[in-house]
Every structure is written in C-alpha cells, then in structure tokens.
mmCIF file of C-alpha atoms in Angstrom:
data_model
loop_
_atom_site.group_PDB
_atom_site.id
_atom_site.type_symbol
_atom_site.label_atom_id
_atom_site.label_comp_id
_atom_site.label_asym_id
_atom_site.label_seq_id
_atom_site.Cartn_x
_atom_site.Cartn_y
_atom_site.Cartn_z
ATOM 1 C CA MET A 1 -4.150 3.692 -5.368
ATOM 2 C CA THR A 2 -6.764 6.599 -5.532
ATOM 3 C CA HIS A 3 -10.530 6.445 -6.103
ATOM 4 C CA THR A 4 -12.496 9.733 -6.529
ATOM 5 C CA GLU A 5 -16.053 8.739 -7.199
ATOM 6 C CA THR A 6 -18.557 11.292 -6.119
ATOM 7 C CA THR A 7 -19.742 10.330 -2.837
ATOM 8 C CA THR A 8 -23.252 10.208 -1.511
ATOM 9 C CA LEU A 9 -21.867 10.957 1.841
ATOM 10 C CA LYS A 10 -20.711 14.554 1.680
ATOM 11 C CA ASN A 11 -17.076 15.435 2.291
ATOM 12 C CA ILE A 12 -16.019 11.898 3.332
ATOM 13 C CA HIS A 13 -12.612 10.756 2.049
ATOM 14 C CA VAL A 14 -11.305 7.391 3.602
ATOM 15 C CA LEU A 15 -7.810 6.179 3.834
ATOM 16 C CA ILE A 16 -7.253 2.549 4.139
ATOM 17 C CA ALA A 17 -3.654 1.185 5.117
ATOM 18 C CA GLU A 18 -3.893 -2.492 4.317
ATOM 19 C CA ASP A 19 -1.144 -4.618 2.603
ATOM 20 C CA ASN A 20 -3.395 -7.891 1.977
ATOM 21 C CA PRO A 21 -4.728 -7.754 -1.542
ATOM 22 C CA LEU A 22 -7.929 -9.654 -0.555
ATOM 23 C CA ASN A 23 -8.659 -7.428 2.363
ATOM 24 C CA GLN A 24 -7.974 -4.238 -0.014
ATOM 25 C CA LEU A 25 -10.602 -5.933 -2.466
ATOM 26 C CA LEU A 26 -13.007 -6.465 0.231
ATOM 27 C CA ILE A 27 -12.951 -2.891 1.648
ATOM 28 C CA SER A 28 -12.673 -1.193 -1.509
ATOM 29 C CA THR A 29 -15.816 -3.167 -2.760
ATOM 30 C CA ILE A 30 -17.792 -1.848 0.260
ATOM 31 C CA MET A 31 -16.456 1.750 -0.461
ATOM 32 C CA ASP A 32 -17.352 1.593 -4.224
ATOM 33 C CA LYS A 33 -20.908 0.367 -3.553
ATOM 34 C CA GLU A 34 -21.501 3.124 -0.979
ATOM 35 C CA LYS A 35 -19.776 5.533 -3.389
ATOM 36 C CA ILE A 36 -17.439 6.772 -0.747
ATOM 37 C CA ALA A 37 -13.981 8.215 -2.029
ATOM 38 C CA TYR A 38 -10.996 6.410 -0.705
ATOM 39 C CA ASP A 39 -7.309 5.798 -1.027
ATOM 40 C CA ILE A 40 -5.468 2.630 -0.422
ATOM 41 C CA ALA A 41 -2.045 2.559 1.026
ATOM 42 C CA ASN A 42 0.068 -0.719 0.946
ATOM 43 C CA ASP A 43 1.844 0.067 4.169
ATOM 44 C CA GLY A 44 2.544 2.770 6.830
ATOM 45 C CA ILE A 45 4.930 4.542 4.721
ATOM 46 C CA GLU A 46 2.394 4.927 1.721
ATOM 47 C CA ALA A 47 -0.254 6.084 4.504
ATOM 48 C CA ILE A 48 1.937 8.850 5.854
ATOM 49 C CA ASP A 49 2.602 10.057 2.333
ATOM 50 C CA PHE A 50 -1.093 10.079 1.765
ATOM 51 C CA LEU A 51 -1.696 12.075 4.854
ATOM 52 C CA LYS A 52 0.799 14.643 3.897
ATOM 53 C CA LYS A 53 -0.829 15.361 0.750
ATOM 54 C CA ASN A 54 -4.660 14.993 1.519
ATOM 55 C CA LYS A 55 -7.265 15.395 4.282
ATOM 56 C CA TYR A 56 -9.192 12.360 5.343
ATOM 57 C CA SER A 57 -12.167 11.836 7.481
ATOM 58 C CA ILE A 58 -11.026 8.379 8.839
ATOM 59 C CA LEU A 59 -7.966 6.144 8.638
ATOM 60 C CA PHE A 60 -8.414 2.291 8.735
ATOM 61 C CA LEU A 61 -4.824 1.258 9.939
ATOM 62 C CA ASP A 62 -3.779 -2.399 9.637
ATOM 63 C CA ILE A 63 -1.557 -3.355 12.587
ATOM 64 C CA GLN A 64 0.722 -5.911 10.806
ATOM 65 C CA MET A 65 2.187 -4.197 7.705
ATOM 66 C CA PRO A 66 5.556 -4.442 5.948
ATOM 67 C CA ARG A 67 8.180 -1.531 6.084
ATOM 68 C CA LEU A 68 6.130 0.556 8.809
ATOM 69 C CA ASP A 69 3.593 -1.222 10.995
ATOM 70 C CA GLY A 70 0.291 0.255 12.358
ATOM 71 C CA TRP A 71 1.851 0.996 15.772
ATOM 72 C CA GLU A 72 4.616 3.114 14.394
ATOM 73 C CA THR A 73 2.484 4.723 11.748
ATOM 74 C CA ALA A 74 -0.002 5.872 14.416
ATOM 75 C CA LYS A 75 2.876 7.264 16.514
ATOM 76 C CA ILE A 76 4.224 9.334 13.494
ATOM 77 C CA ILE A 77 0.508 10.614 12.831
ATOM 78 C CA ARG A 78 0.106 11.741 16.356
ATOM 79 C CA GLU A 79 3.702 12.932 17.162
ATOM 80 C CA GLU A 80 5.098 14.494 14.102
ATOM 81 C CA LEU A 81 2.277 15.111 11.816
ATOM 82 C CA LYS A 82 0.114 16.225 14.752
ATOM 83 C CA LEU A 83 -3.174 14.986 13.007
ATOM 84 C CA ASP A 84 -6.291 14.439 15.079
ATOM 85 C CA ILE A 85 -7.834 12.069 12.311
ATOM 86 C CA GLN A 86 -9.843 9.141 13.651
ATOM 87 C CA ILE A 87 -7.616 6.189 13.577
ATOM 88 C CA VAL A 88 -9.303 2.759 13.650
ATOM 89 C CA ALA A 89 -6.992 -0.271 14.093
ATOM 90 C CA LEU A 90 -7.519 -3.296 11.728
ATOM 91 C CA THR A 91 -6.346 -6.639 13.669
ATOM 92 C CA ALA A 92 -6.492 -10.171 12.550
ATOM 93 C CA ASN A 93 -6.891 -11.386 16.156
ATOM 94 C CA ASP A 94 -9.472 -10.854 18.951
ATOM 95 C CA ALA A 95 -8.251 -7.602 20.239
ATOM 96 C CA ALA A 96 -9.903 -7.472 23.679
ATOM 97 C CA ASN A 97 -6.388 -7.981 25.327
ATOM 98 C CA ASP A 98 -4.964 -5.158 23.307
ATOM 99 C CA GLU A 99 -7.823 -2.762 23.722
ATOM 100 C CA SER A 100 -5.908 -0.401 26.174
ATOM 101 C CA ALA A 101 -2.854 -0.630 23.982
ATOM 102 C CA PHE A 102 -4.789 0.837 20.915
ATOM 103 C CA TYR A 103 -5.949 3.713 22.791
ATOM 104 C CA GLN A 104 -2.619 4.441 24.462
ATOM 105 C CA ALA A 105 -1.012 4.366 20.799
ATOM 106 C CA GLY A 106 -3.487 7.215 19.934
ATOM 107 C CA MET A 107 -5.982 4.946 18.044
ATOM 108 C CA ASN A 108 -9.729 5.704 18.446
ATOM 109 C CA ASN A 109 -11.300 2.401 17.797
ATOM 110 C CA TYR A 110 -10.391 -1.050 16.294
ATOM 111 C CA ILE A 111 -12.198 -3.779 14.406
ATOM 112 C CA SER A 112 -11.260 -7.415 14.052
ATOM 113 C CA LYS A 113 -10.971 -9.196 10.654
ATOM 114 C CA PRO A 114 -12.886 -10.355 8.883
ATOM 115 C CA TYR A 115 -14.611 -7.008 8.329
ATOM 116 C CA LYS A 116 -18.237 -6.257 8.642
ATOM 117 C CA LYS A 117 -19.815 -3.885 6.223
ATOM 118 C CA ASP A 118 -22.212 -2.457 8.949
ATOM 119 C CA THR A 119 -19.174 -1.892 11.308
ATOM 120 C CA LEU A 120 -17.120 -0.140 8.659
ATOM 121 C CA LEU A 121 -19.854 2.086 7.391
ATOM 122 C CA GLU A 122 -20.997 2.980 11.085
ATOM 123 C CA LEU A 123 -17.422 4.205 11.865
ATOM 124 C CA ILE A 124 -17.302 6.246 8.716
ATOM 125 C CA HIS A 125 -20.390 8.017 9.274
ATOM 126 C CA LYS A 126 -19.240 8.826 12.901
ATOM 127 C CA SER A 127 -15.983 10.062 11.825
ATOM 128 C CA ALA A 128 -17.233 12.206 9.059
ATOM 129 C CA GLY A 129 -20.029 13.757 11.239
ATOM 130 C CA GLN A 130 -22.693 12.946 8.578
ATOM 131 C CA MET A 131 -25.363 12.414 11.139
ATOM 132 C CA ALA A 132 -28.163 14.134 9.099
ATOM 133 C CA HIS A 133 -27.755 17.684 10.462
ATOM 134 C CA SER A 134 -30.050 18.901 7.661
ATOM 135 C CA HIS A 135 -33.480 18.333 6.667
ATOM 136 C CA ASP A 136 -32.527 17.325 3.072
ATOM 137 C CA SER A 137 -30.578 14.397 4.369
ATOM 138 C CA GLU A 138 -31.594 11.068 2.682
ATOM 139 C CA VAL A 139 -30.373 8.961 5.719
ATOM 140 C CA ARG A 140 -33.133 8.004 7.982
ATOM 141 C CA LEU A 141 -31.682 7.682 11.505
ATOM 142 C CA TYR A 142 -34.506 5.728 12.972
ATOM 143 C CA ASP A 143 -37.412 3.391 12.187
ATOM 144 C CA THR A 144 -40.817 3.176 13.861
ATOM 145 C CA ALA A 145 -41.503 -0.309 12.295
ATOM 146 C CA ASN A 146 -41.023 -2.095 15.650
ATOM 147 C CA ILE A 147 -43.658 0.134 17.609
ATOM 148 C CA GLU A 148 -46.033 0.127 14.739
ATOM 149 C CA ARG A 149 -46.128 -3.664 14.703
ATOM 150 C CA ILE A 150 -46.497 -3.726 18.554
ATOM 151 C CA SER A 151 -49.281 -1.052 18.455
ATOM 152 C CA SER A 152 -51.119 -2.626 15.235
ATOM 153 C CA GLY A 153 -50.256 0.692 13.357
ATOM 154 C CA ASP A 154 -51.675 2.959 16.379
ATOM 155 C CA ALA A 155 -50.325 6.331 15.134
ATOM 156 C CA GLU A 156 -51.073 7.967 18.391
ATOM 157 C CA PHE A 157 -49.157 5.408 20.260
ATOM 158 C CA VAL A 158 -46.116 5.778 17.900
ATOM 159 C CA GLN A 159 -46.073 9.453 18.459
ATOM 160 C CA SER A 160 -46.139 9.030 22.182
ATOM 161 C CA ILE A 161 -43.167 6.724 22.077
ATOM 162 C CA ILE A 162 -41.276 9.470 20.050
ATOM 163 C CA ALA A 163 -42.185 12.172 22.349
ATOM 164 C CA THR A 164 -41.067 10.124 25.215
ATOM 165 C CA PHE A 165 -37.886 9.430 23.483
ATOM 166 C CA GLN A 166 -37.442 13.141 22.723
ATOM 167 C CA LYS A 167 -37.869 13.960 26.463
ATOM 168 C CA ASN A 168 -35.671 11.087 27.835
ATOM 169 C CA VAL A 169 -32.762 11.402 25.636
ATOM 170 C CA VAL A 170 -31.960 14.858 26.915
ATOM 171 C CA LEU A 171 -32.119 13.718 30.420
ATOM 172 C CA ARG A 172 -29.927 10.600 29.626
ATOM 173 C CA LEU A 173 -27.310 12.943 27.815
ATOM 174 C CA ALA A 174 -27.401 15.336 30.761
ATOM 175 C CA GLU A 175 -26.850 12.322 33.258
ATOM 176 C CA ILE A 176 -23.814 11.236 31.382
ATOM 177 C CA GLU A 177 -22.496 14.742 31.192
ATOM 178 C CA LYS A 178 -22.858 14.887 34.872
ATOM 179 C CA GLY A 179 -21.209 11.574 35.213
ATOM 180 C CA LEU A 180 -18.188 12.788 33.267
ATOM 181 C CA ALA A 181 -17.873 15.849 35.574
ATOM 182 C CA ASP A 182 -17.963 13.714 38.626
ATOM 183 C CA LYS A 183 -15.852 11.126 37.174
ATOM 184 C CA ASN A 184 -18.671 8.518 38.045
ATOM 185 C CA SER A 185 -18.139 5.639 35.536
ATOM 186 C CA GLU A 186 -20.968 3.642 36.994
ATOM 187 C CA ALA A 187 -23.519 6.604 36.503
ATOM 188 C CA ILE A 188 -22.259 6.911 32.942
ATOM 189 C CA ARG A 189 -22.753 3.072 32.421
ATOM 190 C CA PHE A 190 -26.198 3.166 33.644
ATOM 191 C CA SER A 191 -27.281 5.970 31.449
ATOM 192 C CA LEU A 192 -25.883 4.309 28.391
ATOM 193 C CA HIS A 193 -27.633 1.303 29.145
ATOM 194 C CA GLN A 194 -30.877 3.218 29.380
ATOM 195 C CA LEU A 195 -30.028 4.801 26.048
ATOM 196 C CA LYS A 196 -29.448 1.366 24.526
ATOM 197 C CA SER A 197 -32.937 0.244 25.112
ATOM 198 C CA SER A 198 -34.383 3.334 23.152
ATOM 199 C CA ILE A 199 -31.907 2.506 20.452
ATOM 200 C CA ASP A 200 -33.185 -0.864 20.082
ATOM 201 C CA ILE A 201 -36.990 0.131 20.319
ATOM 202 C CA LEU A 202 -36.718 2.878 17.776
ATOM 203 C CA LEU A 203 -34.197 1.014 15.548
ATOM 204 C CA ILE A 204 -31.707 3.785 15.626
ATOM 205 C CA ASN A 205 -28.982 3.234 13.163
ATOM 206 C CA GLY A 206 -25.365 4.267 12.980
ATOM 207 C CA ILE A 207 -24.764 4.452 16.804
ATOM 208 C CA LYS A 208 -25.616 1.088 18.601
ATOM 209 C CA GLU A 209 -22.240 -0.442 18.293
ATOM 210 C CA THR A 210 -20.668 2.609 19.584
ATOM 211 C CA VAL A 211 -22.787 2.610 22.688
ATOM 212 C CA LEU A 212 -22.283 -1.066 23.284
ATOM 213 C CA ASN A 213 -18.488 -0.885 23.063
ATOM 214 C CA LEU A 214 -18.320 2.140 25.273
ATOM 215 C CA GLU A 215 -20.504 0.477 27.951
ATOM 216 C CA LYS A 216 -18.275 -2.769 27.619
ATOM 217 C CA ASN A 217 -15.047 -0.768 27.941
ATOM 218 C CA ILE A 218 -16.481 1.057 31.127
ATOM 219 C CA ILE A 219 -17.450 -2.346 32.705
ATOM 220 C CA GLU A 220 -14.017 -3.735 31.892
ATOM 221 C CA ASN A 221 -12.291 -0.471 33.047
ATOM 222 C CA THR A 222 -10.223 -0.408 29.847
ATOM 223 C CA ILE A 223 -11.103 3.307 28.942
ATOM 224 C CA SER A 224 -10.137 6.624 30.394
ATOM 225 C CA PHE A 225 -12.705 9.376 31.194
ATOM 226 C CA GLU A 226 -10.981 11.347 28.368
ATOM 227 C CA GLN A 227 -11.745 8.653 25.992
ATOM 228 C CA ILE A 228 -15.209 8.259 27.307
ATOM 229 C CA ALA A 229 -15.925 12.017 26.701
ATOM 230 C CA THR A 230 -14.527 11.612 23.107
ATOM 231 C CA GLU A 231 -17.068 8.740 22.485
ATOM 232 C CA PHE A 232 -19.810 10.475 24.156
ATOM 233 C CA ASP A 233 -19.525 13.582 21.981
ATOM 234 C CA LEU A 234 -20.214 11.370 18.984
ATOM 235 C CA ILE A 235 -23.013 9.614 20.567
ATOM 236 C CA LYS A 236 -24.566 12.860 21.814
ATOM 237 C CA ALA A 237 -24.312 14.484 18.410
ATOM 238 C CA HIS A 238 -26.013 11.460 16.647
ATOM 239 C CA LEU A 239 -28.772 11.125 19.112
ATOM 240 C CA LEU A 240 -29.533 14.874 19.058
ATOM 241 C CA ALA A 241 -29.733 14.596 15.200
ATOM 242 C CA VAL A 242 -32.231 11.761 15.625
ATOM 243 C CA LYS A 243 -34.160 14.017 18.027
ATOM 244 C CA GLU A 244 -34.171 16.790 15.468
ATOM 245 C CA GLN A 245 -35.195 14.396 12.734
ATOM 246 C CA MET A 246 -38.176 13.061 14.644
ATOM 247 C CA SER A 247 -39.466 16.804 14.621
ATOM 248 C CA TYR A 248 -40.126 17.023 10.894
#
C-alpha cells in the first residue's frame, strides 16, 4: 500500500512494516495529517520488497509479524541488503528487558504500543535530518514562552538566556565528545543531564526524548559507546541547528 502525498517535511519517505489493520490505520492517519509520504508492508517479506525498490528515511518494524518477523527482517536488511536505514522496532510489550537485543539485531531504537504521535514524529524528524538547516524552515525548534513568563516579558532577560544557551551548548557538546574519546560514560551522562535542563527551559522540541532515552540507557549500561556516538551525532546536529536558528 503506497501513499505519495507531497510532504511538508522534505525528502521524507517512511516505511511501516505492521500486520495489524488497526495499528496500520493509526500510523497512517498520523502520516496523512502530517503530509508525510509512506508505504505500508503487511509483513517482513513485503518490507524487504519495498526496500529493494525504494529509498526510505526510516523503517518502523513490528517485531511480531507473519511469514517473516521483525528480527529476521532486520537481519536481512543489515546483512544481505547492506542498508543503513534507521530501524525502529515496534513492540507490544514493555521492551526494557529486550533493549540490548534490539541494538544487537541492528535496530536503532524501539517504541512500545500504543504509539504516541509525538514519539513517532520525533523519530521521523531525526532520521530524515530535517532539523531546520535552512533559514526558510517553518519548523520552530525552540520556544521562549517559559522564560518570557518568568521574566514578565523582559526582552533583555530572554536574550541573556538565549546567549547563555548558545555558549553552554557548545561546551556541553565538547564535553560529550571528550567523554566518547575517553570512553567515560559517567561524564557523558552528566553532560546529557545538563543539556536536558536547557531543553526544558527553552522548550526545545524534537530531541528531548532522545536525550532522556540515551541518559537512561547509559545509567542502565544497556548501550555501547558506538551506539552512544550514533545517538549523539543526532543530538548534536539538532542542538546546533537550534543554536543557528537563535541567531536570526
């Protein structure tokens, strides 16, 4: 099942491998409302066929499907097709105990059912790299409503907070890069926690859940440094785009 609406999120094409009609309807409704182009595969075999014919930004992959399940599908994608597409596992259960298994199987992330619109859209934005790299983007990556309310609309105060963020975000990102080089997970976790505070204050959208999940995985020791580096690249690109957007 193919849907080719013009998307407001440039160059995004999503593949959804999900056999349950109700879940298909839920996800497709979200995609249609956001005008995101997508295809739906009813099982792993159909998903493989789609991937051979088209290029996708992200694959949402149900773990339990007929004919070819999510585990085997991911294996074929990585080992036979040699694709580096972002794969997000869809699971009906609390996946905390399976988290490391998802990563080992070549998947980049997971979400539990029932699906949340904000979570789906954040993952799509991440994978597609649509982090407002141009000044013409309609997507506002941050909101000063919190600090305007706290300061009773003091424009000078708002600008001072923004300037502080622009300075500190560069420092925090550099600290994480050093932590990766030194393989110091605690240093990385600490700097992520500092970034989380800035994200909350400035209502930075599209990245909070990624930061929270990465910090959680580091605390629980369920993620490798290679996987941390992959997630960090996405966080860094997004926060630098926020910093750039604040400059105009």
